[in-house]
Structures are given as structure tokens and as C-alpha cells.
């Protein structure tokens, strides 16, 4: 899963509020993906500037969806430098 996050310039880890249970977290600049992360159950933690998820599968599904969409978009908008 760290590989998926790295493709977006982010990382994954665990976060716990004081005396709370550990939750999967996405760290890094992901503001451009906020609506997608929310669709997969991500909740932005304002104070820590991270997205928290209820489970690892939810976080992984969100990351995979974003990576897949970026690849799909790249197929339809190829790098103009490659054609020259």
C-alpha cells in the first residue's frame, strides 16, 4: 500500500488520538483528491492535516482508485513530448 501512496507523493501510517485506537492514515498533500477520499470513507483530521480511514481496505481502495484514474487520464492525454 505504501507503493500506491508513493505514486501520489504521500505515505500511509497509523494515527491515534489520545488514548484512542490506531486508525489507518494518509499523510501528504492530497487536497486534490479530497472528494474521492471522502467517498471511500476518509475523514480529514484538521489538526494533524491527515486523512483517517476506518479500515486498511478502505484506504487501499481509495488509493487504488486514484492511481487507476490517473493512469486512465494519462492514456487519454498522452505526453505531447513523446509524439514529437
Backbone atoms as SQL, in Angstrom:
CREATE TABLE atoms (id INTEGER PRIMARY KEY, chain TEXT, resi INTEGER, resn TEXT, atom TEXT, x REAL, y REAL, z REAL);
INSERT INTO atoms VALUES
  (1, 'A', 1, 'UNK', 'N', 0.814, -1.186, 0.000),
  (2, 'A', 1, 'UNK', 'CA', 0.000, 0.000, 0.000),
  (3, 'A', 1, 'UNK', 'C', 0.868, 1.264, 0.000),
  (4, 'A', 2, 'UNK', 'N', 2.030, 1.178, 0.609),
  (5, 'A', 2, 'UNK', 'CA', 2.945, 2.322, 0.619),
  (6, 'A', 2, 'UNK', 'C', 3.337, 2.687, -0.818),
  (7, 'A', 3, 'UNK', 'N', 3.437, 1.667, -1.684),
  (8, 'A', 3, 'UNK', 'CA', 3.772, 1.905, -3.086),
  (9, 'A', 3, 'UNK', 'C', 2.695, 2.757, -3.761),
  (10, 'A', 4, 'UNK', 'N', 1.429, 2.445, -3.510),
  (11, 'A', 4, 'UNK', 'CA', 0.334, 3.232, -4.088),
  (12, 'A', 4, 'UNK', 'C', 0.394, 4.674, -3.597),
  (13, 'A', 5, 'UNK', 'N', 0.592, 4.843, -2.309),
  (14, 'A', 5, 'UNK', 'CA', 0.663, 6.189, -1.735),
  (15, 'A', 5, 'UNK', 'C', 1.842, 6.965, -2.316),
  (16, 'A', 6, 'UNK', 'N', 2.962, 6.298, -2.489),
  (17, 'A', 6, 'UNK', 'CA', 4.154, 6.959, -3.022),
  (18, 'A', 6, 'UNK', 'C', 3.918, 7.472, -4.440),
  (19, 'A', 7, 'UNK', 'N', 3.093, 6.773, -5.207),
  (20, 'A', 7, 'UNK', 'CA', 2.780, 7.222, -6.564),
  (21, 'A', 7, 'UNK', 'C', 2.043, 8.557, -6.554),
  (22, 'A', 8, 'UNK', 'N', 1.437, 8.883, -5.427),
  (23, 'A', 8, 'UNK', 'CA', 0.710, 10.144, -5.284),
  (24, 'A', 8, 'UNK', 'C', 1.497, 11.168, -4.479),
  (25, 'A', 9, 'UNK', 'N', 2.723, 10.809, -4.105),
  (26, 'A', 9, 'UNK', 'CA', 3.547, 11.704, -3.307),
  (27, 'A', 9, 'UNK', 'C', 3.148, 11.729, -1.841),
  (28, 'A', 10, 'UNK', 'N', 2.543, 10.656, -1.375),
  (29, 'A', 10, 'UNK', 'CA', 2.056, 10.566, 0.005),
  (30, 'A', 10, 'UNK', 'C', 2.667, 9.355, 0.692),
  (31, 'A', 11, 'UNK', 'N', 2.258, 9.143, 1.922),
  (32, 'A', 11, 'UNK', 'CA', 2.643, 7.933, 2.645),
  (33, 'A', 11, 'UNK', 'C', 1.485, 7.520, 3.539),
  (34, 'A', 12, 'UNK', 'N', 1.515, 6.277, 3.978),
  (35, 'A', 12, 'UNK', 'CA', 0.483, 5.773, 4.875),
  (36, 'A', 12, 'UNK', 'C', 1.104, 5.462, 6.227),
  (37, 'A', 13, 'UNK', 'N', 0.283, 5.510, 7.236),
  (38, 'A', 13, 'UNK', 'CA', 0.732, 5.206, 8.586),
  (39, 'A', 13, 'UNK', 'C', -0.468, 4.990, 9.477),
  (40, 'A', 14, 'UNK', 'N', -0.219, 4.966, 10.770),
  (41, 'A', 14, 'UNK', 'CA', -1.300, 4.810, 11.733),
  (42, 'A', 14, 'UNK', 'C', -1.330, 6.034, 12.634),
  (43, 'A', 15, 'UNK', 'N', -2.526, 6.427, 12.997),
  (44, 'A', 15, 'UNK', 'CA', -2.696, 7.589, 13.859),
  (45, 'A', 15, 'UNK', 'C', -3.671, 7.242, 14.968),
  (46, 'A', 16, 'UNK', 'N', -3.417, 7.768, 16.131),
  (47, 'A', 16, 'UNK', 'CA', -4.322, 7.579, 17.258),
  (48, 'A', 16, 'UNK', 'C', -4.446, 8.889, 18.014),
  (49, 'A', 17, 'UNK', 'N', -5.678, 9.309, 18.212),
  (50, 'A', 17, 'UNK', 'CA', -5.909, 10.445, 19.101),
  (51, 'A', 17, 'UNK', 'C', -5.592, 9.959, 20.513),
  (52, 'A', 18, 'UNK', 'N', -5.457, 10.855, 21.431),
  (53, 'A', 18, 'UNK', 'CA', -5.093, 10.474, 22.800),
  (54, 'A', 18, 'UNK', 'C', -5.963, 9.324, 23.303),
  (55, 'A', 19, 'UNK', 'N', -5.333, 8.223, 23.602),
  (56, 'A', 19, 'UNK', 'CA', -5.970, 7.027, 24.152),
  (57, 'A', 19, 'UNK', 'C', -7.015, 6.399, 23.233),
  (58, 'A', 20, 'UNK', 'N', -6.978, 6.711, 21.964),
  (59, 'A', 20, 'UNK', 'CA', -7.904, 6.101, 21.011),
  (60, 'A', 20, 'UNK', 'C', -7.249, 4.926, 20.319),
  (61, 'A', 21, 'UNK', 'N', -8.026, 4.227, 19.514),
  (62, 'A', 21, 'UNK', 'CA', -7.449, 3.099, 18.785),
  (63, 'A', 21, 'UNK', 'C', -6.726, 3.613, 17.540),
  (64, 'A', 22, 'UNK', 'N', -5.747, 2.848, 17.105),
  (65, 'A', 22, 'UNK', 'CA', -4.991, 3.221, 15.908),
  (66, 'A', 22, 'UNK', 'C', -5.890, 3.134, 14.684),
  (67, 'A', 23, 'UNK', 'N', -5.758, 4.112, 13.799),
  (68, 'A', 23, 'UNK', 'CA', -6.530, 4.126, 12.559),
  (69, 'A', 23, 'UNK', 'C', -5.575, 4.314, 11.395),
  (70, 'A', 24, 'UNK', 'N', -5.892, 3.690, 10.256),
  (71, 'A', 24, 'UNK', 'CA', -5.091, 3.919, 9.055),
  (72, 'A', 24, 'UNK', 'C', -5.156, 5.395, 8.663),
  (73, 'A', 25, 'UNK', 'N', -4.023, 5.928, 8.250),
  (74, 'A', 25, 'UNK', 'CA', -3.963, 7.349, 7.915),
  (75, 'A', 25, 'UNK', 'C', -3.173, 7.565, 6.633),
  (76, 'A', 26, 'UNK', 'N', -3.560, 8.595, 5.904),
  (77, 'A', 26, 'UNK', 'CA', -2.863, 9.013, 4.695),
  (78, 'A', 26, 'UNK', 'C', -2.243, 10.370, 4.978),
  (79, 'A', 27, 'UNK', 'N', -0.936, 10.458, 4.789),
  (80, 'A', 27, 'UNK', 'CA', -0.186, 11.673, 5.086),
  (81, 'A', 27, 'UNK', 'C', 0.389, 12.237, 3.799),
  (82, 'A', 28, 'UNK', 'N', 0.363, 13.534, 3.670),
  (83, 'A', 28, 'UNK', 'CA', 0.933, 14.171, 2.494),
  (84, 'A', 28, 'UNK', 'C', -0.075, 15.115, 1.860),
  (85, 'A', 29, 'UNK', 'N', 0.325, 15.743, 0.800),
  (86, 'A', 29, 'UNK', 'CA', -0.521, 16.713, 0.118),
  (87, 'A', 29, 'UNK', 'C', -1.509, 15.999, -0.797),
  (88, 'A', 30, 'UNK', 'N', -2.723, 15.856, -0.329),
  (89, 'A', 30, 'UNK', 'CA', -3.741, 15.130, -1.090),
  (90, 'A', 30, 'UNK', 'C', -5.005, 15.958, -1.287),
  (91, 'A', 31, 'UNK', 'N', -4.909, 17.261, -1.148),
  (92, 'A', 31, 'UNK', 'CA', -6.104, 18.104, -1.223),
  (93, 'A', 31, 'UNK', 'C', -6.839, 17.956, -2.557),
  (94, 'A', 32, 'UNK', 'N', -6.137, 17.666, -3.613),
  (95, 'A', 32, 'UNK', 'CA', -6.777, 17.484, -4.910),
  (96, 'A', 32, 'UNK', 'C', -7.637, 16.241, -4.996),
  (97, 'A', 33, 'UNK', 'N', -7.517, 15.376, -4.028),
  (98, 'A', 33, 'UNK', 'CA', -8.262, 14.117, -4.027),
  (99, 'A', 33, 'UNK', 'C', -9.264, 14.046, -2.885),
  (100, 'A', 34, 'UNK', 'N', -9.561, 15.157, -2.248),
  (101, 'A', 34, 'UNK', 'CA', -10.393, 15.140, -1.043),
  (102, 'A', 34, 'UNK', 'C', -11.765, 14.516, -1.269),
  (103, 'A', 35, 'UNK', 'N', -12.404, 14.801, -2.395),
  (104, 'A', 35, 'UNK', 'CA', -13.740, 14.235, -2.622),
  (105, 'A', 35, 'UNK', 'C', -13.677, 12.724, -2.804),
  (106, 'A', 36, 'UNK', 'N', -12.657, 12.233, -3.493),
  (107, 'A', 36, 'UNK', 'CA', -12.508, 10.784, -3.677),
  (108, 'A', 36, 'UNK', 'C', -12.214, 10.112, -2.344),
  (109, 'A', 37, 'UNK', 'N', -11.333, 10.698, -1.559),
  (110, 'A', 37, 'UNK', 'CA', -11.007, 10.127, -0.252),
  (111, 'A', 37, 'UNK', 'C', -12.245, 10.072, 0.635),
  (112, 'A', 38, 'UNK', 'N', -13.076, 11.106, 0.573),
  (113, 'A', 38, 'UNK', 'CA', -14.313, 11.124, 1.360),
  (114, 'A', 38, 'UNK', 'C', -15.276, 10.040, 0.887),
  (115, 'A', 39, 'UNK', 'N', -15.347, 9.813, -0.432),
  (116, 'A', 39, 'UNK', 'CA', -16.214, 8.756, -0.968),
  (117, 'A', 39, 'UNK', 'C', -15.852, 7.389, -0.406),
  (118, 'A', 40, 'UNK', 'N', -14.583, 7.187, -0.125),
  (119, 'A', 40, 'UNK', 'CA', -14.116, 5.907, 0.400),
  (120, 'A', 40, 'UNK', 'C', -14.045, 5.907, 1.931),
  (121, 'A', 41, 'UNK', 'N', -14.663, 6.902, 2.544),
  (122, 'A', 41, 'UNK', 'CA', -14.747, 6.937, 3.998),
  (123, 'A', 41, 'UNK', 'C', -13.649, 7.707, 4.690),
  (124, 'A', 42, 'UNK', 'N', -12.812, 8.387, 3.932),
  (125, 'A', 42, 'UNK', 'CA', -11.748, 9.171, 4.543),
  (126, 'A', 42, 'UNK', 'C', -12.303, 10.396, 5.259),
  (127, 'A', 43, 'UNK', 'N', -11.748, 10.691, 6.403),
  (128, 'A', 43, 'UNK', 'CA', -12.159, 11.862, 7.184),
  (129, 'A', 43, 'UNK', 'C', -10.919, 12.701, 7.449),
  (130, 'A', 44, 'UNK', 'N', -10.987, 13.977, 7.061),
  (131, 'A', 44, 'UNK', 'CA', -9.837, 14.859, 7.236),
  (132, 'A', 44, 'UNK', 'C', -9.716, 15.275, 8.692),
  (133, 'A', 45, 'UNK', 'N', -8.553, 15.067, 9.251),
  (134, 'A', 45, 'UNK', 'CA', -8.238, 15.468, 10.628),
  (135, 'A', 45, 'UNK', 'C', -7.509, 16.802, 10.528),
  (136, 'A', 46, 'UNK', 'N', -8.248, 17.879, 10.767),
  (137, 'A', 46, 'UNK', 'CA', -7.744, 19.241, 10.554),
  (138, 'A', 46, 'UNK', 'C', -6.465, 19.527, 11.344),
  (139, 'A', 47, 'UNK', 'N', -6.451, 19.157, 12.603),
  (140, 'A', 47, 'UNK', 'CA', -5.305, 19.499, 13.458),
  (141, 'A', 47, 'UNK', 'C', -4.025, 18.817, 12.991),
  (142, 'A', 48, 'UNK', 'N', -4.137, 17.563, 12.577),
  (143, 'A', 48, 'UNK', 'CA', -2.955, 16.802, 12.163),
  (144, 'A', 48, 'UNK', 'C', -2.691, 16.880, 10.659),
  (145, 'A', 49, 'UNK', 'N', -3.661, 17.398, 9.908),
  (146, 'A', 49, 'UNK', 'CA', -3.550, 17.514, 8.444),
  (147, 'A', 49, 'UNK', 'C', -3.345, 16.148, 7.777),
  (148, 'A', 50, 'UNK', 'N', -4.163, 15.176, 8.180),
  (149, 'A', 50, 'UNK', 'CA', -4.116, 13.829, 7.614),
  (150, 'A', 50, 'UNK', 'C', -5.537, 13.349, 7.348),
  (151, 'A', 51, 'UNK', 'N', -5.652, 12.330, 6.510),
  (152, 'A', 51, 'UNK', 'CA', -6.936, 11.667, 6.292),
  (153, 'A', 51, 'UNK', 'C', -6.938, 10.369, 7.069),
  (154, 'A', 52, 'UNK', 'N', -7.997, 10.148, 7.842),
  (155, 'A', 52, 'UNK', 'CA', -8.152, 8.924, 8.616),
  (156, 'A', 52, 'UNK', 'C', -9.203, 8.040, 7.966),
  (157, 'A', 53, 'UNK', 'N', -8.976, 6.733, 8.042),
  (158, 'A', 53, 'UNK', 'CA', -9.903, 5.758, 7.480),
  (159, 'A', 53, 'UNK', 'C', -10.295, 4.745, 8.541),
  (160, 'A', 54, 'UNK', 'N', -11.480, 4.165, 8.382),
  (161, 'A', 54, 'UNK', 'CA', -11.975, 3.177, 9.341),
  (162, 'A', 54, 'UNK', 'C', -11.216, 1.860, 9.232),
  (163, 'A', 55, 'UNK', 'N', -10.700, 1.570, 8.025),
  (164, 'A', 55, 'UNK', 'CA', -10.004, 0.291, 7.834),
  (165, 'A', 55, 'UNK', 'C', -8.940, 0.421, 6.751),
  (166, 'A', 56, 'UNK', 'N', -7.989, -0.507, 6.797),
  (167, 'A', 56, 'UNK', 'CA', -6.948, -0.544, 5.766),
  (168, 'A', 56, 'UNK', 'C', -7.529, -0.829, 4.383),
  (169, 'A', 57, 'UNK', 'N', -8.500, -1.742, 4.248),
  (170, 'A', 57, 'UNK', 'CA', -9.074, -1.972, 2.916),
  (171, 'A', 57, 'UNK', 'C', -9.716, -0.717, 2.318),
  (172, 'A', 58, 'UNK', 'N', -10.346, 0.115, 3.139),
  (173, 'A', 58, 'UNK', 'CA', -10.932, 1.361, 2.625),
  (174, 'A', 58, 'UNK', 'C', -9.850, 2.297, 2.099),
  (175, 'A', 59, 'UNK', 'N', -8.778, 2.426, 2.853),
  (176, 'A', 59, 'UNK', 'CA', -7.675, 3.285, 2.431),
  (177, 'A', 59, 'UNK', 'C', -7.038, 2.747, 1.155),
  (178, 'A', 60, 'UNK', 'N', -6.811, 1.456, 1.103),
  (179, 'A', 60, 'UNK', 'CA', -6.208, 0.864, -0.091),
  (180, 'A', 60, 'UNK', 'C', -7.101, 1.040, -1.310),
  (181, 'A', 61, 'UNK', 'N', -8.407, 0.855, -1.143),
  (182, 'A', 61, 'UNK', 'CA', -9.341, 1.029, -2.261),
  (183, 'A', 61, 'UNK', 'C', -9.320, 2.469, -2.769),
  (184, 'A', 62, 'UNK', 'N', -9.254, 3.430, -1.863),
  (185, 'A', 62, 'UNK', 'CA', -9.197, 4.838, -2.265),
  (186, 'A', 62, 'UNK', 'C', -7.928, 5.123, -3.058),
  (187, 'A', 63, 'UNK', 'N', -6.800, 4.649, -2.559),
  (188, 'A', 63, 'UNK', 'CA', -5.526, 4.865, -3.254),
  (189, 'A', 63, 'UNK', 'C', -5.532, 4.205, -4.628),
  (190, 'A', 64, 'UNK', 'N', -6.011, 2.970, -4.690),
  (191, 'A', 64, 'UNK', 'CA', -6.042, 2.245, -5.964),
  (192, 'A', 64, 'UNK', 'C', -6.930, 2.969, -6.968),
  (193, 'A', 65, 'UNK', 'N', -8.063, 3.461, -6.511),
  (194, 'A', 65, 'UNK', 'CA', -8.978, 4.188, -7.392),
  (195, 'A', 65, 'UNK', 'C', -8.300, 5.439, -7.964),
  (196, 'A', 66, 'UNK', 'N', -7.637, 6.191, -7.118),
  (197, 'A', 66, 'UNK', 'CA', -6.968, 7.415, -7.571),
  (198, 'A', 66, 'UNK', 'C', -5.854, 7.091, -8.562),
  (199, 'A', 67, 'UNK', 'N', -5.044, 6.090, -8.253),
  (200, 'A', 67, 'UNK', 'CA', -3.950, 5.698, -9.154),
  (201, 'A', 67, 'UNK', 'C', -4.515, 5.227, -10.490),
  (202, 'A', 68, 'UNK', 'N', -5.564, 4.412, -10.461),
  (203, 'A', 68, 'UNK', 'CA', -6.183, 3.925, -11.702),
  (204, 'A', 68, 'UNK', 'C', -6.735, 5.073, -12.535),
  (205, 'A', 69, 'UNK', 'N', -7.392, 6.026, -11.885),
  (206, 'A', 69, 'UNK', 'CA', -7.944, 7.176, -12.603),
  (207, 'A', 69, 'UNK', 'C', -6.840, 8.022, -13.232),
  (208, 'A', 70, 'UNK', 'N', -5.743, 8.185, -12.527),
  (209, 'A', 70, 'UNK', 'CA', -4.617, 8.945, -13.083),
  (210, 'A', 70, 'UNK', 'C', -4.035, 8.238, -14.298),
  (211, 'A', 71, 'UNK', 'N', -3.911, 6.915, -14.226),
  (212, 'A', 71, 'UNK', 'CA', -3.399, 6.152, -15.372),
  (213, 'A', 71, 'UNK', 'C', -4.349, 6.270, -16.552),
  (214, 'A', 72, 'UNK', 'N', -5.643, 6.165, -16.281),
  (215, 'A', 72, 'UNK', 'CA', -6.650, 6.261, -17.338),
  (216, 'A', 72, 'UNK', 'C', -6.593, 7.642, -17.982),
  (217, 'A', 73, 'UNK', 'N', -6.476, 8.681, -17.192),
  (218, 'A', 73, 'UNK', 'CA', -6.400, 10.046, -17.716),
  (219, 'A', 73, 'UNK', 'C', -5.142, 10.228, -18.557),
  (220, 'A', 74, 'UNK', 'N', -4.050, 9.610, -18.127),
  (221, 'A', 74, 'UNK', 'CA', -2.797, 9.713, -18.875),
  (222, 'A', 74, 'UNK', 'C', -2.921, 9.040, -20.243),
  (223, 'A', 75, 'UNK', 'N', -3.691, 7.964, -20.335),
  (224, 'A', 75, 'UNK', 'CA', -3.891, 7.287, -21.618),
  (225, 'A', 75, 'UNK', 'C', -4.633, 8.178, -22.601),
  (226, 'A', 76, 'UNK', 'N', -5.571, 8.985, -22.093),
  (227, 'A', 76, 'UNK', 'CA', -6.350, 9.854, -22.964),
  (228, 'A', 76, 'UNK', 'C', -5.657, 11.185, -23.231),
  (229, 'A', 77, 'UNK', 'N', -4.701, 11.536, -22.415),
  (230, 'A', 77, 'UNK', 'CA', -3.938, 12.780, -22.579),
  (231, 'A', 77, 'UNK', 'C', -2.452, 12.448, -22.550),
  (232, 'A', 78, 'UNK', 'N', -1.955, 11.787, -23.588),
  (233, 'A', 78, 'UNK', 'CA', -0.542, 11.399, -23.569),
  (234, 'A', 78, 'UNK', 'C', 0.384, 12.607, -23.546),
  (235, 'A', 79, 'UNK', 'N', 1.577, 12.359, -23.123),
  (236, 'A', 79, 'UNK', 'CA', 2.607, 13.391, -23.045),
  (237, 'A', 79, 'UNK', 'C', 2.894, 13.903, -24.453),
  (238, 'A', 80, 'UNK', 'N', 2.680, 15.201, -24.724),
  (239, 'A', 80, 'UNK', 'CA', 2.911, 15.735, -26.069),
  (240, 'A', 80, 'UNK', 'C', 4.369, 15.624, -26.503),
  (241, 'A', 81, 'UNK', 'N', 5.288, 15.535, -25.571),
  (242, 'A', 81, 'UNK', 'CA', 6.705, 15.411, -25.893),
  (243, 'A', 81, 'UNK', 'C', 7.014, 14.078, -26.570),
  (244, 'A', 82, 'UNK', 'N', 6.234, 13.041, -26.264),
  (245, 'A', 82, 'UNK', 'CA', 6.512, 11.721, -26.826),
  (246, 'A', 82, 'UNK', 'C', 6.199, 11.653, -28.314),
  (247, 'A', 83, 'UNK', 'N', 5.239, 12.455, -28.767),
  (248, 'A', 83, 'UNK', 'CA', 4.858, 12.410, -30.171),
  (249, 'A', 83, 'UNK', 'C', 5.759, 13.236, -31.064),
  (250, 'A', 84, 'UNK', 'N', 6.566, 14.089, -30.507),
  (251, 'A', 84, 'UNK', 'CA', 7.398, 14.999, -31.305),
  (252, 'A', 84, 'UNK', 'C', 8.649, 14.328, -31.797);
